[in-house]
RNA sequence: GCGAAAGUGGCGGAAUUGGCAGACGCGCUGGACUUAGGAUCCAGUGAGGAUAACUCAUAGGGGUUCAAGUCCCCUCUUUCGCACCA
């Protein structure tokens, strides 16, 4: 009998072999095919690794180890996305420097990751807060600035009074701060933006060139929110003057049904025509109220339409030349389209609600069975036919749209227009622990990027980097650093005191891994030409509309300026599901259902933890942690260990019950498709077969060891070396299956009579219908019935229709 | 409201894409070995039925088919994403 498996000692032994020997480090080797597998690098929080990380990393860990055994040159790097608020807040609270906090957190993460046995290329570790890294984050910002893709503009921003930081729209959904959950308020500020909207089209079209799950593509498409339509100019009559107001519509074909115009409360035209607005005080009051409603409130209170007519003001429908009333209403948003709409109540729910509330005319322009006076008819299938629309009567909607746009162009009142929901990326934060924005403000020269040879622009050393109450950056308190000279004219100038958002460093880290120590390039061109695209990137669904879009944007920009040669950074993307607490709820400290991986490691060891996290369920779906379930994986691995006790020379073993070729095909294929749970289930079944047979061959142990090695590398390394006189499993080759040997000689198939299961017969593989029927009769399954019809699916099933 | 995905034993989940529903694991029941069992091994385990034949079972209802968890129609539920987007 083999000794009990001492996971503590054996896991330590192999980790030493891997990490001291640096065996996962790779160099560009043109003779070997490369494989670049990437995980989302962690934020090194003080609480350390959680089980969610382990699920997220384990998929690419399995793929990386498997690809190495399959003789690929595998780049599987690790790093830390270490700028950010929690570290800074913790540093302030504990009166330490964030640098110190970050370093000790990173150290802890590294120890934990190594104790799980991950096969990262440790020599390539990057840290976004390292000046040698953020030098290049700043460099990319300067390139964006030089191309006019970084600009500063005054806007109202979402401000979290708790974190004292400006938030992007993505970080303040539903009007609450993403981080602390407190209510966001609106504040007027100068804000840096990156013109991601300029890349909306290529971000959209690029999706067709990559292998992302459909749900991820859909989410990104929705986020970008492309719509096509037209801009149409209405003239507003204000006293003796006419003012053009442009509306955006996706349905220019319905313009004959446009019976009123609605302006957003913020629309600038209101100020221009205010002398002719007879009920101006009422309007000003409404504007004021709208301003105090936060954006999310305007959205949430959408049930009731409010608005006020502009008395004394009219607009002209440019197609009918009829006068129509003009309203201001907060259901129209200033930041989408043009901030003004033509309302077509017959065919738009919101316009219809508004028209009903204000007693406005409703004119049907698309034929339907619906009485549009009673409910709006919203066209969905593009099959409607236009009515009451002189220029386009009788046309189906799609043709009506293009004809109408054409007519509008002739009349000079409209033109085609494409719009996007996605807004430019607010790119600054008023915090200390981030990359300083490398721009100097000079009274004479304006905004001047600091010369590239002066990068990195280091964060100044400060004693007190707590946030200010007035929403300006802590860096503004550091006057020595703020006051500088203009790189162009040499005159006095001041530095930008804001820092970049946390998304900055993570937008290009996958490139830095290729040449993490290069001083001359963000990414070394030679290294890039070898590693190129990330072959497979796994991460969370929560990053699909932020990090994944931002980093695609940066990569596309770097492609445009010739830094990289692939337009898309990631060839394939997968996403793991959440690990929930044992109660099926999201893990959280307040619920007390958090599983600490260190405890699991202590009780079961790394291999069991790794196996279980992959066996727990469908990789892409959420799965509750099961404290009992993990025991099944522990038993599985100890049964695997016990294989050595029943090892017999090949000639004494009848192994016709186990098809190794099929096993290889299933396991390999399941790994490639993220079906880790079923891959492990197949290996369990193989062990069940072997143990019920009672003996095992060396070939079987070796095949199973190699198949299982990516999941449980320690125990398989050990057993492989025991069985093979000290040979190293990482020098072995992953097994290949023989396609000719996938089918067994005989197969048992079900026999159905009248569609009901009535028995089973064992047949030679590939038998024809006659011989199967003969077997069926032989076994008396027909019971003297008359056969009317037989449906036989080869090697699968036979169904007999009989009386 | 719009869009997407999903609903299978006590639980996590399988099902070669229309072909034996419940693989694999947990849990549970009985047994063996044990001073002991939160160790290990063996057997059983969807429900009903005399533990037999058989019948019923994949959210509910209808349909297509020799054959439906899988395809079609309707209803319900859940999760996720987007949301006064013009």
Short mmCIF file of C-alpha atoms in Angstrom, two decimals, chain A residues 541-718:
data_model
loop_
_atom_site.label_atom_id
_atom_site.label_comp_id
_atom_site.label_asym_id
_atom_site.label_seq_id
_atom_site.Cartn_x
_atom_site.Cartn_y
_atom_site.Cartn_z
CA UNK A 541 -19.18 39.59 -16.94
CA UNK A 542 -19.01 42.74 -14.84
CA UNK A 543 -16.16 44.02 -17.01
CA UNK A 544 -17.84 43.55 -20.35
CA UNK A 545 -19.04 47.12 -20.78
CA UNK A 546 -16.11 48.83 -19.13
CA UNK A 547 -12.70 47.25 -19.07
CA UNK A 548 -13.36 45.12 -22.13
CA UNK A 549 -14.56 48.08 -24.18
CA UNK A 550 -11.93 50.47 -22.84
CA UNK A 551 -9.08 48.10 -23.58
CA UNK A 552 -10.41 47.35 -27.05
CA UNK A 553 -10.57 51.11 -27.59
CA UNK A 554 -6.96 51.65 -26.51
CA UNK A 555 -5.76 48.77 -28.58
CA UNK A 556 -7.56 50.11 -31.64
CA UNK A 557 -6.03 53.50 -31.03
CA UNK A 558 -2.55 51.96 -30.68
CA UNK A 559 -3.24 50.11 -33.91
CA UNK A 560 -4.10 53.39 -35.61
CA UNK A 561 -0.82 55.00 -34.53
CA UNK A 562 1.18 51.94 -35.49
CA UNK A 563 2.16 50.62 -32.08
CA UNK A 564 0.41 47.27 -32.55
CA UNK A 565 -0.58 45.39 -35.67
CA UNK A 566 -3.78 43.68 -34.57
CA UNK A 567 -6.89 45.80 -34.49
CA UNK A 568 -8.51 43.59 -31.90
CA UNK A 569 -6.57 42.69 -28.75
CA UNK A 570 -8.37 39.48 -27.83
CA UNK A 571 -9.14 36.63 -30.19
CA UNK A 572 -11.36 34.80 -27.75
CA UNK A 573 -13.11 35.72 -24.54
CA UNK A 574 -14.84 33.59 -21.97
CA UNK A 575 -16.49 34.54 -18.71
CA UNK A 576 -16.81 32.60 -15.49
CA UNK A 577 -19.93 32.63 -13.36
CA UNK A 578 -19.96 33.87 -9.81
CA UNK A 579 -19.23 31.62 -6.86
CA UNK A 580 -22.08 32.14 -4.43
CA UNK A 581 -22.15 31.38 -0.74
CA UNK A 582 -23.42 28.02 0.49
CA UNK A 583 -26.80 29.73 0.97
CA UNK A 584 -27.01 30.52 -2.72
CA UNK A 585 -26.54 34.23 -2.08
CA UNK A 586 -23.73 36.43 -3.27
CA UNK A 587 -20.76 36.11 -0.91
CA UNK A 588 -20.45 39.08 1.39
CA UNK A 589 -19.02 39.79 4.78
CA UNK A 590 -22.35 41.04 6.07
CA UNK A 591 -24.06 37.75 5.17
CA UNK A 592 -21.21 35.82 6.72
CA UNK A 593 -21.13 33.34 3.85
CA UNK A 594 -17.63 34.09 2.60
CA UNK A 595 -15.36 31.12 1.96
CA UNK A 596 -11.70 31.82 2.60
CA UNK A 597 -9.49 29.88 0.19
CA UNK A 598 -6.72 29.72 2.78
CA UNK A 599 -8.95 27.62 5.04
CA UNK A 600 -9.77 25.27 2.19
CA UNK A 601 -6.08 24.98 1.33
CA UNK A 602 -5.26 24.12 4.90
CA UNK A 603 -7.89 21.38 5.11
CA UNK A 604 -7.79 19.90 1.64
CA UNK A 605 -4.78 21.24 -0.25
CA UNK A 606 -4.46 23.01 -3.57
CA UNK A 607 -5.31 20.14 -5.89
CA UNK A 608 -8.62 19.42 -4.18
CA UNK A 609 -9.52 23.11 -4.19
CA UNK A 610 -8.63 23.45 -7.86
CA UNK A 611 -10.51 20.30 -8.82
CA UNK A 612 -13.58 21.26 -6.87
CA UNK A 613 -13.81 24.83 -8.13
CA UNK A 614 -13.85 23.45 -11.67
CA UNK A 615 -16.18 20.56 -10.88
CA UNK A 616 -18.68 22.72 -9.01
CA UNK A 617 -20.92 23.37 -12.02
CA UNK A 618 -21.20 24.91 -15.46
CA UNK A 619 -18.22 27.24 -15.66
CA UNK A 620 -20.17 30.11 -17.18
CA UNK A 621 -23.00 30.03 -14.67
CA UNK A 622 -23.15 31.04 -11.03
CA UNK A 623 -22.72 28.17 -8.59
CA UNK A 624 -23.13 27.99 -4.84
CA UNK A 625 -20.16 26.79 -2.80
CA UNK A 626 -20.82 23.42 -1.24
CA UNK A 627 -18.80 22.53 1.85
CA UNK A 628 -19.78 18.86 1.44
CA UNK A 629 -19.28 18.71 -2.29
CA UNK A 630 -15.59 19.33 -1.96
CA UNK A 631 -15.24 15.97 -0.21
CA UNK A 632 -16.21 14.22 -3.40
CA UNK A 633 -13.21 15.76 -5.13
CA UNK A 634 -10.99 14.82 -2.23
CA UNK A 635 -12.14 11.19 -2.55
CA UNK A 636 -11.59 11.32 -6.28
CA UNK A 637 -7.99 12.43 -5.87
CA UNK A 638 -7.25 9.86 -3.17
CA UNK A 639 -8.67 7.16 -5.43
CA UNK A 640 -6.39 8.46 -8.16
CA UNK A 641 -3.48 8.19 -5.70
CA UNK A 642 -4.51 4.63 -4.89
CA UNK A 643 -4.14 3.59 -8.53
CA UNK A 644 -0.50 2.79 -7.78
CA UNK A 645 -1.64 -0.01 -5.46
CA UNK A 646 -3.40 -1.92 -8.21
CA UNK A 647 -0.84 -1.44 -10.95
CA UNK A 648 -0.27 -4.65 -12.95
CA UNK A 649 1.86 -5.39 -16.00
CA UNK A 650 -0.09 -4.72 -19.18
CA UNK A 651 -0.43 -8.34 -20.22
CA UNK A 652 -2.41 -9.26 -17.11
CA UNK A 653 -5.03 -6.56 -17.55
CA UNK A 654 -8.14 -6.80 -19.67
CA UNK A 655 -8.78 -3.14 -20.33
CA UNK A 656 -11.39 -3.47 -23.04
CA UNK A 657 -13.85 -1.78 -20.69
CA UNK A 658 -12.07 1.57 -20.85
CA UNK A 659 -11.64 3.41 -24.13
CA UNK A 660 -8.67 5.69 -23.53
CA UNK A 661 -8.97 7.32 -26.95
CA UNK A 662 -12.51 8.37 -26.22
CA UNK A 663 -11.48 9.58 -22.79
CA UNK A 664 -8.73 11.76 -24.28
CA UNK A 665 -11.09 13.18 -26.87
CA UNK A 666 -13.77 14.00 -24.30
CA UNK A 667 -11.46 15.53 -21.72
CA UNK A 668 -9.41 17.56 -24.18
CA UNK A 669 -12.52 18.77 -25.98
CA UNK A 670 -14.28 19.65 -22.74
CA UNK A 671 -11.29 21.67 -21.52
CA UNK A 672 -11.28 23.62 -24.77
CA UNK A 673 -14.97 24.38 -24.34
CA UNK A 674 -14.80 25.37 -20.67
CA UNK A 675 -16.72 22.22 -19.72
CA UNK A 676 -14.39 21.44 -16.86
CA UNK A 677 -17.14 19.84 -14.78
CA UNK A 678 -17.87 17.15 -17.35
CA UNK A 679 -14.17 16.64 -18.12
CA UNK A 680 -13.59 15.80 -14.47
CA UNK A 681 -16.73 13.65 -14.40
CA UNK A 682 -15.29 11.57 -17.26
CA UNK A 683 -12.07 11.07 -15.35
CA UNK A 684 -14.08 9.99 -12.30
CA UNK A 685 -15.99 7.50 -14.42
CA UNK A 686 -12.68 6.12 -15.74
CA UNK A 687 -11.49 5.55 -12.18
CA UNK A 688 -14.79 3.87 -11.31
CA UNK A 689 -14.33 1.52 -14.24
CA UNK A 690 -10.75 0.73 -13.22
CA UNK A 691 -11.55 0.09 -9.58
CA UNK A 692 -14.49 -2.13 -10.33
CA UNK A 693 -12.16 -4.08 -12.62
CA UNK A 694 -9.56 -4.12 -9.86
CA UNK A 695 -6.34 -3.52 -11.75
CA UNK A 696 -4.75 -0.86 -13.92
CA UNK A 697 -2.03 -0.57 -16.54
CA UNK A 698 0.84 1.87 -16.60
CA UNK A 699 -0.48 3.35 -19.81
CA UNK A 700 -3.81 4.04 -18.17
CA UNK A 701 -2.22 5.72 -15.19
CA UNK A 702 -0.03 7.84 -17.42
CA UNK A 703 -2.89 8.88 -19.68
CA UNK A 704 -5.10 9.79 -16.74
CA UNK A 705 -2.21 11.60 -15.04
CA UNK A 706 -1.58 13.77 -18.08
CA UNK A 707 -5.27 14.46 -18.61
CA UNK A 708 -5.70 15.41 -14.97
CA UNK A 709 -2.42 17.29 -14.63
CA UNK A 710 -3.78 20.70 -15.74
CA UNK A 711 -6.44 20.50 -13.02
CA UNK A 712 -4.43 18.85 -10.22
CA UNK A 713 -0.78 19.39 -11.05
CA UNK A 714 0.84 18.45 -7.74
CA UNK A 715 -0.55 14.97 -7.17
CA UNK A 716 -0.24 14.03 -10.85
CA UNK A 717 3.38 15.20 -10.97
CA UNK A 718 4.11 13.05 -7.95
#
